[in-house]
mmCIF file of C-alpha atoms and ligand atoms in Angstrom:
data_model
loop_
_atom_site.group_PDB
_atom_site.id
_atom_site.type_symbol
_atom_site.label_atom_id
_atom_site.label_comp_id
_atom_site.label_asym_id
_atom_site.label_seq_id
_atom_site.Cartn_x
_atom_site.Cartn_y
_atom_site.Cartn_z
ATOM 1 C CA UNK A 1 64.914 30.854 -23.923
ATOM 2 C CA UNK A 2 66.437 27.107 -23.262
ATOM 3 C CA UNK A 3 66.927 27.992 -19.925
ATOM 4 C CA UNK A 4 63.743 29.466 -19.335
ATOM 5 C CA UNK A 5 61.657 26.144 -20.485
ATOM 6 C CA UNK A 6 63.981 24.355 -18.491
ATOM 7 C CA UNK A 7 63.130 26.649 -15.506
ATOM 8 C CA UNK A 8 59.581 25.572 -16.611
ATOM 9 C CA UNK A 9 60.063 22.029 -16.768
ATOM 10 C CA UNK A 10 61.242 21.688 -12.968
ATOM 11 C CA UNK A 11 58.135 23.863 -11.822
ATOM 12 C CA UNK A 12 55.730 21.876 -13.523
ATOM 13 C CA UNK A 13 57.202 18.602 -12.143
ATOM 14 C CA UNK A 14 57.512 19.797 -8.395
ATOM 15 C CA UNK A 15 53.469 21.566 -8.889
ATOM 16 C CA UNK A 16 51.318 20.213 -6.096
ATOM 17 C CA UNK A 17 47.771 20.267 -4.911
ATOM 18 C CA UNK A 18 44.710 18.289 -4.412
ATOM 19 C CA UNK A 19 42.041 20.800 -5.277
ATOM 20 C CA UNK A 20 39.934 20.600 -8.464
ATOM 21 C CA UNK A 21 39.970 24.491 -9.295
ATOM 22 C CA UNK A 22 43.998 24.864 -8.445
ATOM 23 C CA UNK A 23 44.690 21.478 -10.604
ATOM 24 C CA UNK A 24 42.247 23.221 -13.306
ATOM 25 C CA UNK A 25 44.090 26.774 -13.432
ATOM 26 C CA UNK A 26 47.255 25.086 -13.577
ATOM 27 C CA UNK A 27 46.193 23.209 -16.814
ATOM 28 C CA UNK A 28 45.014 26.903 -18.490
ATOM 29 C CA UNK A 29 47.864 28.352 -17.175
ATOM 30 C CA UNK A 30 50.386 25.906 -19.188
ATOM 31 C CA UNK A 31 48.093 24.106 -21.677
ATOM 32 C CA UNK A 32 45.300 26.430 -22.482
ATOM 33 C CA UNK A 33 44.258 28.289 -25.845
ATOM 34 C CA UNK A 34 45.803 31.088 -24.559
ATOM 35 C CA UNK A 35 48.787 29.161 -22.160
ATOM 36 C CA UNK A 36 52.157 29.364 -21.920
ATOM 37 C CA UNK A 37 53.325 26.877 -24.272
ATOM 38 C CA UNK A 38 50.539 28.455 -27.110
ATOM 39 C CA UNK A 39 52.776 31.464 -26.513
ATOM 40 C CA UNK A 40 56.260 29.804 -26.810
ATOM 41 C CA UNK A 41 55.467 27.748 -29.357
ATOM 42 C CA UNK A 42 54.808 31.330 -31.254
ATOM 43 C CA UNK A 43 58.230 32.798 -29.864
ATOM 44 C CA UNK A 44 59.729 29.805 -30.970
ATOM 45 C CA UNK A 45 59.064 30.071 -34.856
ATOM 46 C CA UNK A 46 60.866 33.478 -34.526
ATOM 47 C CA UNK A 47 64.081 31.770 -33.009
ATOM 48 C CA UNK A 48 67.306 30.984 -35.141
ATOM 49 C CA UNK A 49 67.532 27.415 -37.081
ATOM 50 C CA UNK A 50 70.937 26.652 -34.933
ATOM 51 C CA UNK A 51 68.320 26.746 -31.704
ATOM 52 C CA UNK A 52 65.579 24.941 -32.778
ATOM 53 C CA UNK A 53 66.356 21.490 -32.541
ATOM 54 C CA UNK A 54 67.054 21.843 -28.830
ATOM 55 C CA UNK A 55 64.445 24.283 -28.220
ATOM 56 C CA UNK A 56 61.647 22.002 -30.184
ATOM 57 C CA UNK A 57 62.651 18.998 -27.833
ATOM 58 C CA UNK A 58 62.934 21.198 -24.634
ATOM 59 C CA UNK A 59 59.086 22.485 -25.658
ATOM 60 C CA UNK A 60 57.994 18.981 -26.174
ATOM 61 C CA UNK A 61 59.168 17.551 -22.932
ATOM 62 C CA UNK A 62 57.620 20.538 -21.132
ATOM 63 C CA UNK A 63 53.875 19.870 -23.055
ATOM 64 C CA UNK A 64 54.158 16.522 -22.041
ATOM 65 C CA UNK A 65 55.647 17.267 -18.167
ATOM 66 C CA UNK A 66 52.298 19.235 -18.169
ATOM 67 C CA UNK A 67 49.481 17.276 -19.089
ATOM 68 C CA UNK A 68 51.104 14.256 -17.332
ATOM 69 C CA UNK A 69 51.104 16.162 -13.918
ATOM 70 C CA UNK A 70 47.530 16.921 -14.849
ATOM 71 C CA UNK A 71 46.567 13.638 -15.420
ATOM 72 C CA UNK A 72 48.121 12.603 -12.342
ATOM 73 C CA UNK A 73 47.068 14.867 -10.615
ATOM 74 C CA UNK A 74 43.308 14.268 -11.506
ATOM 75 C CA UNK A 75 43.720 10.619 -10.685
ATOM 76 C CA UNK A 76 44.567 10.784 -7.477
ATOM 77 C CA UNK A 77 41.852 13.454 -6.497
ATOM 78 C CA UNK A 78 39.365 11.033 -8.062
ATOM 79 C CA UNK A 79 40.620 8.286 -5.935
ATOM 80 C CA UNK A 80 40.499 9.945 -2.798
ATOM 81 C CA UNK A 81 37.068 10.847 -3.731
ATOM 82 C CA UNK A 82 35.862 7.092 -4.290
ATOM 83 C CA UNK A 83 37.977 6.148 -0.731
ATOM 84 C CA UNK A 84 35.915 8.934 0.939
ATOM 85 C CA UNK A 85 32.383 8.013 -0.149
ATOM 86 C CA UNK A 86 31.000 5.182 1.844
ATOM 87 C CA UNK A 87 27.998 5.275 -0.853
ATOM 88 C CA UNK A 88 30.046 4.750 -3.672
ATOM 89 C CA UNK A 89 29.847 7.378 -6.553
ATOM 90 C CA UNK A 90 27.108 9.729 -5.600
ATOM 91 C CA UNK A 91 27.043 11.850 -8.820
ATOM 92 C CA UNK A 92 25.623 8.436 -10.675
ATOM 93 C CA UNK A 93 22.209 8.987 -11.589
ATOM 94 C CA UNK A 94 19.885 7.303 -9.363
ATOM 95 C CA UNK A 95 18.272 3.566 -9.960
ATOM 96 C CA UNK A 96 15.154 3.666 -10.686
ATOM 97 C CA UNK A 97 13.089 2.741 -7.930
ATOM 98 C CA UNK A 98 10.039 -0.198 -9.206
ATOM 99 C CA UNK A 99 6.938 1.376 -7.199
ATOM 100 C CA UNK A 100 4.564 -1.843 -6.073
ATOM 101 C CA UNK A 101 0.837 -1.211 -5.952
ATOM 102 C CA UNK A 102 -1.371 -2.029 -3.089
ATOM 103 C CA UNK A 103 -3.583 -5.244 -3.057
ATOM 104 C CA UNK A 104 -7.175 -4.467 -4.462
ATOM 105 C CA UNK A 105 -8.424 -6.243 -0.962
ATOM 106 C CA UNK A 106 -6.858 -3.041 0.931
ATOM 107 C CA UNK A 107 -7.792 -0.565 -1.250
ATOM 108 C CA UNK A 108 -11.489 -1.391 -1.128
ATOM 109 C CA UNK A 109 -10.732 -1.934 2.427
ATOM 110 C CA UNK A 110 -9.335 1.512 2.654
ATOM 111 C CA UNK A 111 -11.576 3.070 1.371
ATOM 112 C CA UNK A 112 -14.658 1.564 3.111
ATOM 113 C CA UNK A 113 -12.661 2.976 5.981
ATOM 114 C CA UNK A 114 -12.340 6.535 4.780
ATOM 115 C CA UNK A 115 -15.924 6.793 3.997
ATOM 116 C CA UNK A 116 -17.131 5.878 7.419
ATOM 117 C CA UNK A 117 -14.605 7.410 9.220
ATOM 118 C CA UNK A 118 -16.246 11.068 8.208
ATOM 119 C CA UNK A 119 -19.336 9.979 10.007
ATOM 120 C CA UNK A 120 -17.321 9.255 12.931
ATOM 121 C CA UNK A 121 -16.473 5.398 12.994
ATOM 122 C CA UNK A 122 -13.421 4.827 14.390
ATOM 123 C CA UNK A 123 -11.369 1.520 12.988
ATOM 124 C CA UNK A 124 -10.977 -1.328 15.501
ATOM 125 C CA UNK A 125 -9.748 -5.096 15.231
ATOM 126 C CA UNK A 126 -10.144 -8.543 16.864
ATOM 127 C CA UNK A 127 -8.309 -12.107 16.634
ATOM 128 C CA UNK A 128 -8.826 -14.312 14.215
ATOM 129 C CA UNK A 129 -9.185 -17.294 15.943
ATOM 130 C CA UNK A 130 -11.462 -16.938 18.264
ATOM 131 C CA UNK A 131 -13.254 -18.995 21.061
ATOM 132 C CA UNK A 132 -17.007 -20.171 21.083
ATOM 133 C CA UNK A 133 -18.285 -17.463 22.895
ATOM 134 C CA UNK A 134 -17.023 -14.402 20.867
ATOM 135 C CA UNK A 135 -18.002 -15.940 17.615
ATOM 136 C CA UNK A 136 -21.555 -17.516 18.543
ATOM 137 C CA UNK A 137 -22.851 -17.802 21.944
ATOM 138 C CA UNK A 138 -22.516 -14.177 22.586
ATOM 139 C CA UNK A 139 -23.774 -13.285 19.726
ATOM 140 C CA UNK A 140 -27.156 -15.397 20.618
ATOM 141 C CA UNK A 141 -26.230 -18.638 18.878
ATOM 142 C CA UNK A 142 -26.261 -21.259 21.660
ATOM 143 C CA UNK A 143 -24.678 -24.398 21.651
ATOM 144 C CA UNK A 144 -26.977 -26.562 19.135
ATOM 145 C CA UNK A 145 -28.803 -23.330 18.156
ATOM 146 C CA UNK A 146 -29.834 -24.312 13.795
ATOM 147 C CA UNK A 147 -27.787 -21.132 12.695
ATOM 148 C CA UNK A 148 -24.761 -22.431 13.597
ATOM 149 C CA UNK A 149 -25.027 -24.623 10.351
ATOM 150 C CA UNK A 150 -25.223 -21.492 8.314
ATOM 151 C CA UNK A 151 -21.474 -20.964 8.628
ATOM 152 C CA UNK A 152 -19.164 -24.263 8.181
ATOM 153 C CA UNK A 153 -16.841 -23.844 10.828
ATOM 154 C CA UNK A 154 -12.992 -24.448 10.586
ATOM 155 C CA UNK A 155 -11.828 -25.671 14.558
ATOM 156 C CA UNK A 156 -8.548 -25.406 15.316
ATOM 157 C CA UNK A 157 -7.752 -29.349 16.717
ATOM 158 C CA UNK A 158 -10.628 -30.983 17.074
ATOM 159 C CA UNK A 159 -10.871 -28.776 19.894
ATOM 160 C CA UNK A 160 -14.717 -27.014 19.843
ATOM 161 C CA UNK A 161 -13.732 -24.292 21.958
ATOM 162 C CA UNK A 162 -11.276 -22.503 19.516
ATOM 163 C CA UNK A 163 -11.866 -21.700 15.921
ATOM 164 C CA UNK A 164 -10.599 -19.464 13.281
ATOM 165 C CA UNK A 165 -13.610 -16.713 13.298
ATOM 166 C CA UNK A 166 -16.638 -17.428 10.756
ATOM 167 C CA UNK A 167 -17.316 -13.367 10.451
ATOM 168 C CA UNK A 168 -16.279 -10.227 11.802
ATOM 169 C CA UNK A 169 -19.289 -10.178 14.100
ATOM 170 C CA UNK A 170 -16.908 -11.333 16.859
ATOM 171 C CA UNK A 171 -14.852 -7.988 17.102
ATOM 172 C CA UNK A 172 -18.508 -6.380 18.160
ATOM 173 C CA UNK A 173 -18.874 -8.266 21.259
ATOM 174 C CA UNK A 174 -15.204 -8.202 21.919
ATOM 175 C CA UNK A 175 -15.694 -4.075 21.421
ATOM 176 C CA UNK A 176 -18.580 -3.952 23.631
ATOM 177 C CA UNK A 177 -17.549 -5.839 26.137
ATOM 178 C CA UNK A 178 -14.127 -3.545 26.806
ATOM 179 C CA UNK A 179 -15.798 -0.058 25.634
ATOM 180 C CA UNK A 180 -18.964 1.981 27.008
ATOM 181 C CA UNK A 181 -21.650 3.211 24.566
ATOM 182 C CA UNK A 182 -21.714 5.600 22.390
ATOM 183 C CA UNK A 183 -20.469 3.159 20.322
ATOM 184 C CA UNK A 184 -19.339 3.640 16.669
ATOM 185 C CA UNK A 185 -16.929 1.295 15.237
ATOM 186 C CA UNK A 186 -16.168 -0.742 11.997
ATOM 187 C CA UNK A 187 -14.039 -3.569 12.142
ATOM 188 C CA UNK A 188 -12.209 -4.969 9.104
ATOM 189 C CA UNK A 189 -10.681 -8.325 8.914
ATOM 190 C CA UNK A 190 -10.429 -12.040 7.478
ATOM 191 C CA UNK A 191 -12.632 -14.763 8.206
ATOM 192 C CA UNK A 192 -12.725 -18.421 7.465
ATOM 193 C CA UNK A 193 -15.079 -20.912 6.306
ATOM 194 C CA UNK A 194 -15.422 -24.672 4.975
ATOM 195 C CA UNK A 195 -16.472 -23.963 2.199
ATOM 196 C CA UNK A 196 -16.330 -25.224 -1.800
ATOM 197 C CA UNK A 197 -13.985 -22.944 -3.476
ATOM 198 C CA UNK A 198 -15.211 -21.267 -6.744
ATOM 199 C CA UNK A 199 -15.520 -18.046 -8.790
ATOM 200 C CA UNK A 200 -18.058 -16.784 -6.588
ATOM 201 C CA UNK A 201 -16.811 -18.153 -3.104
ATOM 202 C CA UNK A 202 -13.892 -18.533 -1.172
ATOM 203 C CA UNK A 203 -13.265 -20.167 2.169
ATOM 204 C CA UNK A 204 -10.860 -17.013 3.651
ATOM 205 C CA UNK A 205 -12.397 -13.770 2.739
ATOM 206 C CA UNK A 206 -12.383 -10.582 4.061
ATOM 207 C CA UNK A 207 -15.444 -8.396 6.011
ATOM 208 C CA UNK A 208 -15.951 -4.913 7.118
ATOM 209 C CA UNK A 209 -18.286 -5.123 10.643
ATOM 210 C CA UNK A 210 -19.990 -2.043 11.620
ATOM 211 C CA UNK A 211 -21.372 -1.259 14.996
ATOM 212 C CA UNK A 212 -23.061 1.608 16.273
ATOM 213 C CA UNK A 213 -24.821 1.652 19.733
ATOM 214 C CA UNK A 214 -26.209 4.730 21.668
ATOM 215 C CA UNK A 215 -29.566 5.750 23.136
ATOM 216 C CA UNK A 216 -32.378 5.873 20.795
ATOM 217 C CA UNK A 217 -30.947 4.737 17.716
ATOM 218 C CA UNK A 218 -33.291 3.615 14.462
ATOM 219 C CA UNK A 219 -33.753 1.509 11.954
ATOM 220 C CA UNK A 220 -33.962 4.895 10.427
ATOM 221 C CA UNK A 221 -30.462 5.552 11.436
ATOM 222 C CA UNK A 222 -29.694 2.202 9.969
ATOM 223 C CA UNK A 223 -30.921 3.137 6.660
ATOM 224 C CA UNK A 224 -29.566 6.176 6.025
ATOM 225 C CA UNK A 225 -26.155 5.220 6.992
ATOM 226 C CA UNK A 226 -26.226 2.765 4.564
ATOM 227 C CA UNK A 227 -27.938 5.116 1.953
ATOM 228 C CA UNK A 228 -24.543 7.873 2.822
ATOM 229 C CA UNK A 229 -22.153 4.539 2.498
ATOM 230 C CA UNK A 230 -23.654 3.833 -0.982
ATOM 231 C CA UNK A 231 -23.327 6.608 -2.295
ATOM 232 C CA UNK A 232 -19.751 7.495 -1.385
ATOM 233 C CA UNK A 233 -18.459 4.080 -2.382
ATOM 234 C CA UNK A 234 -19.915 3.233 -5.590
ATOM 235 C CA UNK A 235 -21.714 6.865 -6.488
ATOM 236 C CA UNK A 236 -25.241 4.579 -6.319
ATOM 237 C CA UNK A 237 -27.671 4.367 -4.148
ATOM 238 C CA UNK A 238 -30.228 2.353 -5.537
ATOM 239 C CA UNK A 239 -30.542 0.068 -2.566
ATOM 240 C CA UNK A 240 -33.136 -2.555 -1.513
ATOM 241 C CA UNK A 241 -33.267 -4.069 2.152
ATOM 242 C CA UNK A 242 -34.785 -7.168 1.674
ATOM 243 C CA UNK A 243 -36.309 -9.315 5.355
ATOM 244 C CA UNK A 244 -33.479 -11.565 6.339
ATOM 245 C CA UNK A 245 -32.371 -13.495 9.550
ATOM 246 C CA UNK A 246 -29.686 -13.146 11.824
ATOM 247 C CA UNK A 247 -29.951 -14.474 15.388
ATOM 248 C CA UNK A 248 -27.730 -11.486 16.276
ATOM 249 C CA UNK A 249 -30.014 -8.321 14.913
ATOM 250 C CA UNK A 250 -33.606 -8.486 15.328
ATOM 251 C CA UNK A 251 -34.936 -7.465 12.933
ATOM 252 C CA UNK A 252 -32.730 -8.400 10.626
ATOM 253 C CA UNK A 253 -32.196 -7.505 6.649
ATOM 254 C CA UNK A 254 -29.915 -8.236 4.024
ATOM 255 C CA UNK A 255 -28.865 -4.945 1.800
ATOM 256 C CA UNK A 256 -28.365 -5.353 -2.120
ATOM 257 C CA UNK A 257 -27.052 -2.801 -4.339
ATOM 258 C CA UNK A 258 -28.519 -2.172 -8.223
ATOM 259 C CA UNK A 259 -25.676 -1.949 -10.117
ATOM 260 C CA UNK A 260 -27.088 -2.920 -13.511
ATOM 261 C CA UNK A 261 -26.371 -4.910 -16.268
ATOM 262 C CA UNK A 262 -23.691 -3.159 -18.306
ATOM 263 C CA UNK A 263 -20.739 -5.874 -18.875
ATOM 264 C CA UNK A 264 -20.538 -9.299 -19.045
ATOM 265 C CA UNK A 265 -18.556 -9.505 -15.658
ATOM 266 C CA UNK A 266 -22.140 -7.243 -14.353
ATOM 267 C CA UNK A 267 -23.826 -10.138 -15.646
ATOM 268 C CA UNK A 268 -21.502 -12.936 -14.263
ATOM 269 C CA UNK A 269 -21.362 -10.989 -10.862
ATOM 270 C CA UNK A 270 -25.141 -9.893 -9.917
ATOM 271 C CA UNK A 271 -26.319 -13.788 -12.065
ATOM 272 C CA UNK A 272 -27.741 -11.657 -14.445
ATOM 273 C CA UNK A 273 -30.128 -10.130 -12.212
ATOM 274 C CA UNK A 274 -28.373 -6.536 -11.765
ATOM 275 C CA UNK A 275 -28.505 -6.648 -8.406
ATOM 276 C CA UNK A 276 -25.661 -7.913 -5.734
ATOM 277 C CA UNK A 277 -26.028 -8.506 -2.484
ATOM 278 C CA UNK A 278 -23.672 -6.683 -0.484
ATOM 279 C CA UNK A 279 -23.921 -6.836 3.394
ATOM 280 C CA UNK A 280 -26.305 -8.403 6.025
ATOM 281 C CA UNK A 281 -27.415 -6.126 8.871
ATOM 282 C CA UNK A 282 -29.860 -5.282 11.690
ATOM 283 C CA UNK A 283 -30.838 -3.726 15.009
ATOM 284 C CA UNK A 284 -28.726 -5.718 17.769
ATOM 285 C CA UNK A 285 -30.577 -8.073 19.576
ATOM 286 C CA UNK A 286 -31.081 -7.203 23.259
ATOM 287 C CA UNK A 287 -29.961 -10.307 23.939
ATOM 288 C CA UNK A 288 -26.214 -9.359 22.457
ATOM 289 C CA UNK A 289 -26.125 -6.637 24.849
ATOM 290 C CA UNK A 290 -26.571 -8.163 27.437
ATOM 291 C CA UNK A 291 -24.001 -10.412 26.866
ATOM 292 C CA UNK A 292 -21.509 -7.710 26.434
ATOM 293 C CA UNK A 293 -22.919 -6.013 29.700
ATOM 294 C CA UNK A 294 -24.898 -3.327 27.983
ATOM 295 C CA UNK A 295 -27.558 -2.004 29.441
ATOM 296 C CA UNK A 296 -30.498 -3.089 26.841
ATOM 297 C CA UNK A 297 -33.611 -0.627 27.921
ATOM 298 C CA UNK A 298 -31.031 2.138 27.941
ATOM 299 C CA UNK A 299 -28.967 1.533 24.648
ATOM 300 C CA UNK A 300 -29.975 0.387 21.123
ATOM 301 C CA UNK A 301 -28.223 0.003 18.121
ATOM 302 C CA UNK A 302 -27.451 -1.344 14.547
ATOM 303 C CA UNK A 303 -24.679 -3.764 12.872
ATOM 304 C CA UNK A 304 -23.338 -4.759 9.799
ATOM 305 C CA UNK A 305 -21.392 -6.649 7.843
ATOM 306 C CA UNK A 306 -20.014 -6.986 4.357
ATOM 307 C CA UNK A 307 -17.957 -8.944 2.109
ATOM 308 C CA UNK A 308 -14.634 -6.925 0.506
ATOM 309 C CA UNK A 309 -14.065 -8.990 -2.301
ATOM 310 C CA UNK A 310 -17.895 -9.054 -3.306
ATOM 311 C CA UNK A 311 -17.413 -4.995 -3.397
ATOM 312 C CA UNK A 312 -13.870 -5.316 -4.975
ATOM 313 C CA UNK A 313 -15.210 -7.650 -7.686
ATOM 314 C CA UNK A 314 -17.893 -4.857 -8.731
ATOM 315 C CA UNK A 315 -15.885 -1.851 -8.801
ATOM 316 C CA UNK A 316 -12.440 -2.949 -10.527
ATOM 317 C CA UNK A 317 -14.776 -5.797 -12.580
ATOM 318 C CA UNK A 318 -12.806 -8.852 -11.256
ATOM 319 C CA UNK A 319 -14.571 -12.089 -12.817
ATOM 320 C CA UNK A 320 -13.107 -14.589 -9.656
ATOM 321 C CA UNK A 321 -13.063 -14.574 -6.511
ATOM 322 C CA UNK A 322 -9.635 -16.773 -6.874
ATOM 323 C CA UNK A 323 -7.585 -14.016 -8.638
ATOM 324 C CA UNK A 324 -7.184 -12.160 -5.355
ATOM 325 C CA UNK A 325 -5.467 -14.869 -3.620
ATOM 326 C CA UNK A 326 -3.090 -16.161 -6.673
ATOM 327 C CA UNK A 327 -0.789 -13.085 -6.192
ATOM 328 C CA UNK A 328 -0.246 -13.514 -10.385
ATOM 329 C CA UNK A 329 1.676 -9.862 -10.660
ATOM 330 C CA UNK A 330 -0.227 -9.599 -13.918
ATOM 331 C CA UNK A 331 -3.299 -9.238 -12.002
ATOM 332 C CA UNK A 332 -1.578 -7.121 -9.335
ATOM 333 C CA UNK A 333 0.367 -4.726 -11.559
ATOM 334 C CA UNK A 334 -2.882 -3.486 -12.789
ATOM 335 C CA UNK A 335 -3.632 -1.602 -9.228
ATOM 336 C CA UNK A 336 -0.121 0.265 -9.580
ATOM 337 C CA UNK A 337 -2.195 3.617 -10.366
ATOM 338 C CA UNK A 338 -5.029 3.135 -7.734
ATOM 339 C CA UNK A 339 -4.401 4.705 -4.238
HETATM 340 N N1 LIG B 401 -22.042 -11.689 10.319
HETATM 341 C C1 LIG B 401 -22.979 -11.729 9.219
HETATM 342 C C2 LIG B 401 -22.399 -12.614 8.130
HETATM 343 O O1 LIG B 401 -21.235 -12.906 8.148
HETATM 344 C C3 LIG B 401 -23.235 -10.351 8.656
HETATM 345 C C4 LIG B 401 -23.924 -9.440 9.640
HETATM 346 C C5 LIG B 401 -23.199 -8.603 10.438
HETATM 347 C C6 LIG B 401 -25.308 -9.417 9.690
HETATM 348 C C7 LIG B 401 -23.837 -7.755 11.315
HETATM 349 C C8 LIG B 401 -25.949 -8.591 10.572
HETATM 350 C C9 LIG B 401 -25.223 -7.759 11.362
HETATM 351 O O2 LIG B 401 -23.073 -13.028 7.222
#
């Protein structure tokens, strides 16, 4: 029996291999419930006394040949694995990944988007700083014309040529002049003005322009649009169009929303009145087409433009106008579950 563990002893220390499953059966084979040394161990209480002290040792040294080649053996496979995986261990579990949440500003934006988008409007874009004609003269605001004093311009060095744009208005003539009518376009994007900062009022904000132009177009058309935009965005459409100027739309109106009087930040919002005032709009002047080489007794049509934040501040109940630009995660964070 000596000789036989011996025998044993030399096979365990010459066993080779480098996969998982032979490394595993030779551990059951030799050290397993049911393994070879379980079964001499047995023999070995049946042996004579004279025999055991040699055969005890020559057991021991075999148990311990075994699960040292198994050991070894394990080791080295797991290093080669590590060498081989540029990506490190890929059996850890996965870090968690920290989702970030989109900025209120786009998805109010977004979703001003989606809404007219399933009438048709398709999404287009213009510079933000612009030159003298795009933001005023085409748009029938002459040099020295009163209106210009509406909107406190920013110019970009001292230069009163170039500005950074007062309104979106300037992507409509920009659209007009490179596109032929039927027109239907909105066009969101930031615009600048000198103006006191406070909780209602900011001097970069952000405006959605619509434009639609084709043959016999309404005021009509005008209204319902804005009656189907309503409804989608904020599920209201209590609406009033209240007589307004623009020296771009003739006539001209600005649209306010009821949204009534429900919270404090309702109160703080609409001054306590219930209803905001959320976009100015109008039939284009004829004069604005022609500018943009339209043909005026052929085509008519309707613009308009509103503020985001205004329409952000209602629906998510934001007190100031500030909190949008402060990037305080606190404030952001809360958007995480908004699309
Ligand atoms: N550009 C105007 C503003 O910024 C809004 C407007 C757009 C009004 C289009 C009429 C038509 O106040």
């Amino acid at each position: 029996m000596l000789d036989k563990v011996k025998d044993l002893i030399g096979d365990v220390q010459s066993f080779k291999s480098t996969s998982k499953e032979e490394i595993e059966a030779f551990r059951i084979k030799y050290l397993g419930s049911k393994g070879l040394l379980k079964e001499l161990f047995n023999e070995f209480k049946t042996v004579d006394a004279s025999l055991k002290k040699d055969l005890g040792q020559a057991l021991n040294n075999l148990r311990n040949a075994a699960s040292n080649k198994v050991q070894e053996l394990n080791d080295s496979l797991e290093n080669q694995i590590e060498s081989k995986s540029i990506y490190g261990d890929l059996t850890r579990p996965a870090e968690p990944i920290e989702l970030g949440s989109r900025h209120p500003i786009s998805i109010v934006r977004n979703r001003i988007i989606e809404v007219f988008s399933k009438i048709g409007f398709t999404v287009s874009e213009g510079p933000e700083i612009e030159d003298d004609w795009h933001n005023f003269t085409a748009l029938n605001l002459p040099e020295y014309h009163p209106a210009r004093d509406m909107q406190d311009t920013f110019f970009i060095e001292q230069n009163p040529d170039i500005l950074l744009r007062t309104h979106t208005s300037s992507v409509q003539v920009r659209y007009m002049e490179e596109n032929e009518p039927p027109i239907r376009t909105i066009s969101p994007g930031r615009v600048f003005r000198n103006e006191d900062i406070s909780a209602r009022a900011h001097c970069i904000f952000h405006q959605v322009e619509g434009l639609y132009i084709d043959t016999d177009v309404s005021f009509a058309d005008l209204k319902q649009t804005l009656l189907y935009f309503t409804k989608e965005m904020f599920g209201k459409s209590k609406i009033r169009l209240r007589p307004s100027y623009f020296p771009f739309t003739e006539p001209s109106a600005e649209v306010d929303i009821y949204w009534g009087l429900e919270t404090e930040i309702d109160h703080k919002i609409t001054k306590g009145t219930g209803w905001l005032e959320i976009m100015g709009c109008g039939m284009v002047d004829p004069n604005v087409l022609k500018n943009a080489n339209i043909d005026s007794e052929k085509y008519t049509g309707y613009a308009f433009g509103m503020g985001i934040e205004r329409i952000a501040m209602l629906l998510y109940q934001i007190p100031d106008i500030r909190m949008f630009y402060e990037n305080d995660v606190r404030f952001l964070e809360q958007f995480k579950s908004v699309l």
